[in-house]
Each structure stands twice: as structure tokens, then as C-alpha cells.
Amino acid sequence: MSERSGMSHSGRFAGAPECGSETRGADAFGTALVPETLLEAQGARDPIVCAVCPHECRLREGSFGVCGTRTVSAGRIVSLSYGQATALALDPIEKKPLARFHPGSLVLSYGSFGCNLRCPFCQNSDISMADAEGRAASGARFVSPEALVAHALDLRDCGNIGIAYTYNEPLIAPEYLLDCAAFAREAGLANVAVTNGYISADAWDAALRCLDAVNIDLKCYSEEGYRSLGAPGGLAVVKRSIEAAVAAGAHVEVTTLVVPGLSDDEGLFEQECAWLASIDPSIPLHLSRFFPAYRMAEAQPTSRELLERFRRIAEASLAHVYLGNV
């Protein structure tokens, strides 16, 4: 990856607007991630609450949150995934998937490691389930926000429109997303997030001030299903995230991976579609076919017949329905 001249901290983007900069103060998710802005903890021996997601992990020195990336060091919450790239690729925008946001364009996709859900069917488990001591972390390389934006600008002639924060869950390191997005916006680049939506309202609202488009995974339409993924209260949280993104004016698309035993109940899916339509019937919905992966390697893939039935159900209330992984 080449770094554009003038992209250091003292370079031409040094004065880029801080999207959601108010979140970086003393109450910023319980954390800040670059050394010069690390927060002093109140009582280093007491647990410190990480406010990035609904898990609200109580962290002590050297312990890790559910995401495997946020910890306490010298009495401060830090993220060991800040700028640690495990994947960097120029992808078609449709791969995110975003069907109706600059179709036909490309986007530079950045991924790190860690996730705050525990989906047994994860297709990126090699990075999403890795923690800071895992093999994905050891193979990561640091990419500063300035360097990422420089690379994105270098790829403009190839059709790149911006940066997508994807592959693993990007909102477990919201400070990196905010830092990159501020520089990207100043440079005229689009910011895209692909997320599970299981994020605190404060962190999500801060991110939405910087994001142009989002694809949010709606894993299933039951609280019981979300509990099985290690996300208590997950359905309500993700619904709130979708509603907030629409209200913020971001381009919003939703993906449901149709997983046997989790999200293949037709009655619940009808409720999901009706709810999405009540917000905006033009929200694109992607129905993605499950293939065996990770801890569900012995399961059967979703049948095409079920996907087609689900598409008919969705098309009764939504204007834009797409099938994926077919």
C-alpha cells in the first residue's frame, strides 16, 4: 500500500473535521485509542465499564471484553485493534452488499479483528473470532487513518468511491472509524459501514454523523435468537440501530442471512418485513443463503426453495429485495 505525500498527522488532512468529535472526551465510550488521548481511569484497581456496546464489559487490568480487542492497560481502556488491518481490498460496492448506493462502483474495504457477537455460522471466523493474542492479530499490520485515506485516494482512478469498514465488526473500534471517516470526508470520499448493529446508542450516533451508507445485519427476528448469538436484547438494539440510521439520513440496506434453525421461520420473517416496511418500504433487503461454516460446518445449506419463498414474502411489503450467495 502506498502512502500519499503529505498524509502524516501534520499533513494536509491534519485539520479534517472531527465527525462526532464530542464523543472523544472523558465520557467517550469509556475509552480513547491513540496514545496522546488515552483516558485516565478513576481508580485503576476498580473495574472500568466499556461503553461501546450493550455488553458493557467490566474490565480490569489485562482482561478483555467480549470482543477480544478492548482491554485495560495502566488503568486505561484501550483497543488493541485500532488500525490493525487484517484485510484490505478493493471490492465491488455490491459485495458489501449495497445494491442501491453508487451501483457499479468500487470501494476500498478495511477489516481488522474481533467481534461482539458469537455467531456459530460466521464466514469470517478467522478474523472475527480472533482476539489480540490470536493469529489474526499477529498477522495484522498497522494502517493509520491518514494512510488508509491516502490509499483510498490513490485508487480513485480505479473507480474507488471511498472506504468501507467491514469484514469483522467495525464498531468495536469506533474511534478508528471516526478518525478515518473525518479524513475521508474532508477528501471527498464516501464512508460505508457493514455492521451487526449491536452497538451502544452513543457510539452509533457518533458514527452516523460520519457515515454515508450502512448495511446492517438483522440476524433474526426474535430475542431468543439473539441470545443464542451471545447478544442479550439484541433484536431491540439492532432495530434501534436501523431506525436511527434511517432517521440520520444515511443510505440504509439490511441483510438477513437465512440460517436453518435461527432465521428460517416464515412467520417471524413476515413480521420482520412488515416492520421494515413500516419504517420505509424502499429499504433494500438482502436475503443471503447460508452455507456451512465455522461451528456449523456440518449443517445443510439453505435451500433455494426457501430463499424464493422468503423473497415472495418480502416483496409483498418491500420494494427492493435481493438474493445473495446463490
GROMACS .gro file of C-alpha atoms in nm:
model
  326
    1MET     CA    1   0.000   0.000   0.000
    2SER     CA    2   0.143   0.338  -0.100
    3GLU     CA    3   0.118   0.638   0.127
    4ARG     CA    4   0.036   0.968  -0.031
    5SER     CA    5   0.274   1.260   0.033
    6GLY     CA    6   0.150   1.500   0.297
    7MET     CA    7  -0.071   1.248   0.478
    8SER     CA    8   0.110   1.243   0.814
    9HIS     CA    9  -0.051   1.378   1.130
   10SER     CA   10   0.097   1.716   1.034
   11GLY     CA   11  -0.009   1.684   0.669
   12ARG     CA   12  -0.288   1.838   0.470
   13PHE     CA   13  -0.566   1.641   0.641
   14ALA     CA   14  -0.448   1.734   0.991
   15GLY     CA   15  -0.732   1.984   1.018
   16ALA     CA   16  -1.003   1.750   0.896
   17PRO     CA   17  -1.333   1.793   1.078
   18GLU     CA   18  -1.375   1.553   1.369
   19CYS     CA   19  -1.700   1.373   1.290
   20GLY     CA   20  -1.866   1.327   1.625
   21SER     CA   21  -1.562   1.479   1.796
   22GLU     CA   22  -1.764   1.540   2.109
   23THR     CA   23  -1.757   1.164   2.175
   24ARG     CA   24  -1.380   1.172   2.225
   25GLY     CA   25  -1.388   1.344   2.563
   26ALA     CA   26  -1.387   1.199   2.911
   27ASP     CA   27  -1.708   1.003   2.857
   28ALA     CA   28  -1.614   0.869   2.513
   29PHE     CA   29  -1.729   0.507   2.527
   30GLY     CA   30  -1.512   0.478   2.839
   31THR     CA   31  -1.213   0.495   2.606
   32ALA     CA   32  -0.988   0.666   2.356
   33LEU     CA   33  -0.741   0.476   2.149
   34VAL     CA   34  -0.445   0.681   2.030
   35PRO     CA   35  -0.171   0.725   2.292
   36GLU     CA   36  -0.195   1.102   2.325
   37THR     CA   37  -0.566   1.086   2.407
   38LEU     CA   38  -0.581   0.783   2.638
   39LEU     CA   39  -0.812   0.848   2.929
   40GLU     CA   40  -0.714   0.827   3.290
   41ALA     CA   41  -0.933   0.575   3.474
   42GLN     CA   42  -1.095   0.664   3.802
   43GLY     CA   43  -0.934   0.412   4.033
   44ALA     CA   44  -0.721   0.181   3.822
   45ARG     CA   45  -0.788  -0.117   4.051
   46ASP     CA   46  -1.163  -0.096   4.006
   47PRO     CA   47  -1.342  -0.241   3.703
   48ILE     CA   48  -1.389   0.006   3.420
   49VAL     CA   49  -1.704  -0.018   3.211
   50CYS     CA   50  -1.657  -0.018   2.833
   51ALA     CA   51  -1.950   0.169   2.681
   52VAL     CA   52  -1.902   0.075   2.316
   53CYS     CA   53  -2.173  -0.192   2.300
   54PRO     CA   54  -2.459  -0.330   2.513
   55HIS     CA   55  -2.233  -0.589   2.677
   56GLU     CA   56  -2.091  -0.304   2.889
   57CYS     CA   57  -1.795  -0.522   2.980
   58ARG     CA   58  -1.639  -0.452   3.320
   59LEU     CA   59  -1.268  -0.461   3.250
   60ARG     CA   60  -0.971  -0.492   3.480
   61GLU     CA   61  -0.601  -0.467   3.406
   62GLY     CA   62  -0.514  -0.718   3.136
   63SER     CA   63  -0.866  -0.857   3.092
   64PHE     CA   64  -1.057  -0.844   2.764
   65GLY     CA   65  -1.412  -0.764   2.671
   66VAL     CA   66  -1.639  -0.997   2.475
   67CYS     CA   67  -1.499  -0.851   2.153
   68GLY     CA   68  -1.149  -0.971   2.240
   69THR     CA   69  -0.995  -0.635   2.149
   70ARG     CA   70  -1.068  -0.388   2.427
   71THR     CA   71  -0.872  -0.410   2.750
   72VAL     CA   72  -0.732  -0.209   3.039
   73SER     CA   73  -0.367  -0.113   3.035
   74ALA     CA   74  -0.209   0.104   3.306
   75GLY     CA   75  -0.555   0.197   3.430
   76ARG     CA   76  -0.687   0.299   3.089
   77ILE     CA   77  -0.926   0.130   2.845
   78VAL     CA   78  -0.754   0.079   2.512
   79SER     CA   79  -0.832  -0.104   2.190
   80LEU     CA   80  -0.563  -0.330   2.054
   81SER     CA   81  -0.739  -0.346   1.717
   82TYR     CA   82  -0.707   0.028   1.640
   83GLY     CA   83  -0.575   0.045   1.283
   84GLN     CA   84  -0.471  -0.321   1.285
   85ALA     CA   85  -0.559  -0.431   0.932
   86THR     CA   86  -0.613  -0.799   0.863
   87ALA     CA   87  -0.780  -0.738   0.527
   88LEU     CA   88  -0.762  -0.457   0.272
   89ALA     CA   89  -0.922  -0.499  -0.070
   90LEU     CA   90  -1.089  -0.304  -0.348
   91ASP     CA   91  -1.436  -0.459  -0.373
   92PRO     CA   92  -1.746  -0.403  -0.584
   93ILE     CA   93  -1.990  -0.199  -0.375
   94GLU     CA   94  -2.248  -0.474  -0.436
   95LYS     CA   95  -2.033  -0.715  -0.234
   96LYS     CA   96  -2.095  -0.526   0.094
   97PRO     CA   97  -2.383  -0.579  -0.003
   98LEU     CA   98  -2.512  -0.240  -0.115
   99ALA     CA   99  -2.732  -0.266  -0.421
  100ARG     CA  100  -2.856   0.090  -0.447
  101PHE     CA  101  -2.563   0.303  -0.333
  102HIS     CA  102  -2.345   0.404  -0.629
  103PRO     CA  103  -2.405   0.073  -0.811
  104GLY     CA  104  -2.122  -0.038  -1.036
  105SER     CA  105  -1.858   0.140  -0.829
  106LEU     CA  106  -1.576   0.003  -0.616
  107VAL     CA  107  -1.493   0.068  -0.252
  108LEU     CA  108  -1.174   0.015  -0.051
  109SER     CA  109  -1.266  -0.235   0.220
  110TYR     CA  110  -1.081  -0.235   0.551
  111GLY     CA  111  -1.111  -0.509   0.811
  112SER     CA  112  -0.945  -0.573   1.147
  113PHE     CA  113  -1.021  -0.847   1.402
  114GLY     CA  114  -1.270  -0.924   1.678
  115CYS     CA  115  -1.648  -0.917   1.716
  116ASN     CA  116  -1.900  -0.868   1.997
  117LEU     CA  117  -2.131  -1.148   1.873
  118ARG     CA  118  -2.069  -1.521   1.872
  119CYS     CA  119  -2.244  -1.643   1.559
  120PRO     CA  120  -2.169  -2.016   1.510
  121PHE     CA  121  -2.213  -1.975   1.133
  122CYS     CA  122  -1.965  -1.688   1.087
  123GLN     CA  123  -1.796  -1.695   0.748
  124ASN     CA  124  -1.513  -1.467   0.863
  125SER     CA  125  -1.441  -1.651   1.187
  126ASP     CA  126  -1.065  -1.649   1.128
  127ILE     CA  127  -1.061  -1.275   1.198
  128SER     CA  128  -1.390  -1.206   1.376
  129MET     CA  129  -1.328  -1.466   1.646
  130ALA     CA  130  -0.959  -1.378   1.691
  131ASP     CA  131  -0.851  -1.171   1.988
  132ALA     CA  132  -0.543  -0.956   2.029
  133GLU     CA  133  -0.334  -1.264   2.105
  134GLY     CA  134  -0.473  -1.468   1.817
  135ARG     CA  135  -0.310  -1.548   1.487
  136ALA     CA  136  -0.511  -1.285   1.301
  137ALA     CA  137  -0.373  -1.016   1.528
  138SER     CA  138  -0.017  -1.139   1.486
  139GLY     CA  139  -0.058  -1.115   1.108
  140ALA     CA  140  -0.213  -0.769   1.116
  141ARG     CA  141  -0.031  -0.457   1.008
  142PHE     CA  142  -0.090  -0.108   1.136
  143VAL     CA  143  -0.259   0.133   0.893
  144SER     CA  144  -0.301   0.486   1.022
  145PRO     CA  145  -0.617   0.677   0.933
  146GLU     CA  146  -0.411   0.908   0.712
  147ALA     CA  147  -0.252   0.615   0.531
  148LEU     CA  148  -0.587   0.445   0.474
  149VAL     CA  149  -0.732   0.762   0.322
  150ALA     CA  150  -0.419   0.810   0.112
  151HIS     CA  151  -0.458   0.459  -0.027
  152ALA     CA  152  -0.826   0.520  -0.098
  153LEU     CA  153  -0.736   0.837  -0.289
  154ASP     CA  154  -0.472   0.651  -0.488
  155LEU     CA  155  -0.746   0.411  -0.602
  156ARG     CA  156  -0.986   0.677  -0.727
  157ASP     CA  157  -0.871   0.629  -1.086
  158CYS     CA  158  -0.969   0.262  -1.050
  159GLY     CA  159  -1.327   0.358  -0.965
  160ASN     CA  160  -1.295   0.374  -0.585
  161ILE     CA  161  -1.558   0.595  -0.420
  162GLY     CA  162  -1.447   0.565  -0.057
  163ILE     CA  163  -1.382   0.337   0.238
  164ALA     CA  164  -1.592   0.051   0.373
  165TYR     CA  165  -1.534  -0.062   0.731
  166THR     CA  166  -1.622  -0.430   0.710
  167TYR     CA  167  -1.515  -0.799   0.729
  168ASN     CA  168  -1.514  -0.802   1.110
  169GLU     CA  169  -1.737  -0.583   1.330
  170PRO     CA  170  -1.605  -0.227   1.276
  171LEU     CA  171  -1.794  -0.065   1.563
  172ILE     CA  172  -1.591  -0.242   1.832
  173ALA     CA  173  -1.325   0.017   1.742
  174PRO     CA  174  -1.545   0.321   1.677
  175GLU     CA  175  -1.261   0.564   1.739
  176TYR     CA  176  -1.069   0.431   1.439
  177LEU     CA  177  -1.378   0.457   1.221
  178LEU     CA  178  -1.434   0.816   1.339
  179ASP     CA  179  -1.074   0.914   1.280
  180CYS     CA  180  -1.068   0.764   0.930
  181ALA     CA  181  -1.411   0.895   0.839
  182ALA     CA  182  -1.317   1.253   0.928
  183PHE     CA  183  -1.017   1.245   0.694
  184ALA     CA  184  -1.213   1.061   0.425
  185ARG     CA  185  -1.499   1.311   0.430
  186GLU     CA  186  -1.254   1.602   0.405
  187ALA     CA  187  -1.103   1.428   0.099
  188GLY     CA  188  -1.443   1.384  -0.066
  189LEU     CA  189  -1.460   1.009  -0.011
  190ALA     CA  190  -1.768   0.814   0.096
  191ASN     CA  191  -1.778   0.626   0.426
  192VAL     CA  192  -1.957   0.291   0.445
  193ALA     CA  193  -2.003   0.055   0.740
  194VAL     CA  194  -2.111  -0.308   0.736
  195THR     CA  195  -2.218  -0.385   1.091
  196ASN     CA  196  -2.421  -0.615   1.311
  197GLY     CA  197  -2.584  -0.308   1.467
  198TYR     CA  198  -2.527  -0.436   1.822
  199ILE     CA  199  -2.378  -0.110   1.938
  200SER     CA  200  -2.445   0.146   2.207
  201ALA     CA  201  -2.666   0.438   2.111
  202ASP     CA  202  -2.388   0.690   2.182
  203ALA     CA  203  -2.129   0.511   1.969
  204TRP     CA  204  -2.378   0.454   1.688
  205ASP     CA  205  -2.500   0.814   1.685
  206ALA     CA  206  -2.139   0.934   1.666
  207ALA     CA  207  -2.066   0.701   1.376
  208LEU     CA  208  -2.380   0.804   1.189
  209ARG     CA  209  -2.259   1.162   1.176
  210CYS     CA  210  -1.975   1.036   0.956
  211LEU     CA  211  -2.134   0.756   0.753
  212ASP     CA  212  -2.289   0.788   0.409
  213ALA     CA  213  -2.418   0.431   0.381
  214VAL     CA  214  -2.463   0.129   0.606
  215ASN     CA  215  -2.557  -0.232   0.567
  216ILE     CA  216  -2.691  -0.369   0.893
  217ASP     CA  217  -2.724  -0.739   0.964
  218LEU     CA  218  -3.062  -0.826   1.107
  219LYS     CA  219  -2.965  -1.174   1.218
  220CYS     CA  220  -3.314  -1.292   1.309
  221TYR     CA  221  -3.643  -1.151   1.434
  222SER     CA  222  -3.651  -1.290   1.786
  223GLU     CA  223  -3.484  -1.203   2.113
  224GLU     CA  224  -3.433  -1.573   2.178
  225GLY     CA  225  -3.235  -1.599   1.856
  226TYR     CA  226  -3.013  -1.307   1.951
  227ARG     CA  227  -2.950  -1.458   2.294
  228SER     CA  228  -2.823  -1.769   2.120
  229LEU     CA  229  -2.571  -1.547   1.940
  230GLY     CA  230  -2.444  -1.403   2.264
  231ALA     CA  231  -2.632  -1.075   2.226
  232PRO     CA  232  -2.889  -1.027   2.503
  233GLY     CA  233  -3.155  -0.778   2.400
  234GLY     CA  234  -3.010  -0.787   2.051
  235LEU     CA  235  -3.327  -0.758   1.848
  236ALA     CA  236  -3.433  -0.437   2.019
  237VAL     CA  237  -3.081  -0.292   1.989
  238VAL     CA  238  -3.047  -0.371   1.620
  239LYS     CA  239  -3.395  -0.238   1.544
  240ARG     CA  240  -3.296   0.084   1.720
  241SER     CA  241  -2.977   0.099   1.512
  242ILE     CA  242  -3.173   0.062   1.186
  243GLU     CA  243  -3.425   0.326   1.288
  244ALA     CA  244  -3.150   0.567   1.392
  245ALA     CA  245  -2.962   0.520   1.065
  246VAL     CA  246  -3.273   0.596   0.861
  247ALA     CA  247  -3.352   0.899   1.077
  248ALA     CA  248  -2.995   1.026   1.036
  249GLY     CA  249  -3.034   1.028   0.658
  250ALA     CA  250  -2.777   0.758   0.583
  251HIS     CA  251  -2.837   0.521   0.294
  252VAL     CA  252  -2.955   0.204   0.470
  253GLU     CA  253  -2.970  -0.153   0.345
  254VAL     CA  254  -3.041  -0.460   0.558
  255THR     CA  255  -2.915  -0.816   0.530
  256THR     CA  256  -3.069  -1.130   0.678
  257LEU     CA  257  -2.870  -1.449   0.644
  258VAL     CA  258  -3.129  -1.726   0.629
  259VAL     CA  259  -2.985  -1.981   0.872
  260PRO     CA  260  -3.163  -2.311   0.945
  261GLY     CA  261  -3.299  -2.306   1.299
  262LEU     CA  262  -3.230  -1.936   1.354
  263SER     CA  263  -3.386  -1.715   1.087
  264ASP     CA  264  -3.587  -1.955   0.872
  265ASP     CA  265  -3.924  -1.917   1.048
  266GLU     CA  266  -4.165  -1.776   0.791
  267GLY     CA  267  -4.397  -1.620   1.047
  268LEU     CA  268  -4.116  -1.429   1.215
  269PHE     CA  269  -3.979  -1.327   0.877
  270GLU     CA  270  -4.318  -1.184   0.781
  271GLN     CA  271  -4.302  -0.975   1.098
  272GLU     CA  272  -3.951  -0.859   1.006
  273CYS     CA  273  -4.062  -0.746   0.661
  274ALA     CA  274  -4.368  -0.570   0.797
  275TRP     CA  275  -4.154  -0.386   1.049
  276LEU     CA  276  -3.902  -0.274   0.787
  277ALA     CA  277  -4.186  -0.159   0.562
  278SER     CA  278  -4.332   0.043   0.849
  279ILE     CA  279  -4.007   0.243   0.858
  280ASP     CA  280  -3.964   0.274   0.482
  281PRO     CA  281  -4.077   0.018   0.223
  282SER     CA  282  -3.791   0.128  -0.004
  283ILE     CA  283  -3.524  -0.008   0.233
  284PRO     CA  284  -3.337  -0.273   0.031
  285LEU     CA  285  -3.339  -0.616   0.195
  286HIS     CA  286  -3.075  -0.877   0.110
  287LEU     CA  287  -3.163  -1.239   0.175
  288SER     CA  288  -2.838  -1.427   0.194
  289ARG     CA  289  -2.807  -1.802   0.156
  290PHE     CA  290  -2.634  -1.985   0.442
  291PHE     CA  291  -2.350  -2.223   0.362
  292PRO     CA  292  -2.184  -2.447   0.624
  293ALA     CA  293  -1.908  -2.263   0.810
  294TYR     CA  294  -1.727  -2.236   1.144
  295ARG     CA  295  -1.918  -2.429   1.412
  296MET     CA  296  -2.199  -2.515   1.171
  297ALA     CA  297  -1.973  -2.685   0.922
  298GLU     CA  298  -2.192  -2.998   0.926
  299ALA     CA  299  -2.521  -2.816   0.868
  300GLN     CA  300  -2.708  -2.816   0.540
  301PRO     CA  301  -2.709  -2.501   0.326
  302THR     CA  302  -3.027  -2.302   0.294
  303SER     CA  303  -3.242  -2.440   0.016
  304ARG     CA  304  -3.310  -2.227  -0.289
  305GLU     CA  305  -3.680  -2.303  -0.246
  306LEU     CA  306  -3.682  -2.143   0.100
  307LEU     CA  307  -3.499  -1.837  -0.029
  308GLU     CA  308  -3.753  -1.799  -0.308
  309ARG     CA  309  -4.042  -1.826  -0.060
  310PHE     CA  310  -3.880  -1.564   0.158
  311ARG     CA  311  -3.831  -1.338  -0.141
  312ARG     CA  312  -4.201  -1.360  -0.225
  313ILE     CA  313  -4.290  -1.279   0.135
  314ALA     CA  314  -4.056  -0.979   0.136
  315GLU     CA  315  -4.171  -0.848  -0.200
  316ALA     CA  316  -4.526  -0.824  -0.067
  317SER     CA  317  -4.419  -0.530   0.151
  318LEU     CA  318  -4.075  -0.414   0.037
  319ALA     CA  319  -3.980  -0.259  -0.296
  320HIS     CA  320  -3.623  -0.390  -0.326
  321VAL     CA  321  -3.539  -0.750  -0.238
  322TYR     CA  322  -3.217  -0.926  -0.340
  323LEU     CA  323  -3.086  -1.280  -0.305
  324GLY     CA  324  -2.723  -1.333  -0.209
  325ASN     CA  325  -2.481  -1.627  -0.203
  326VAL     CA  326  -2.678  -1.800  -0.476
   0.00000   0.00000   0.00000
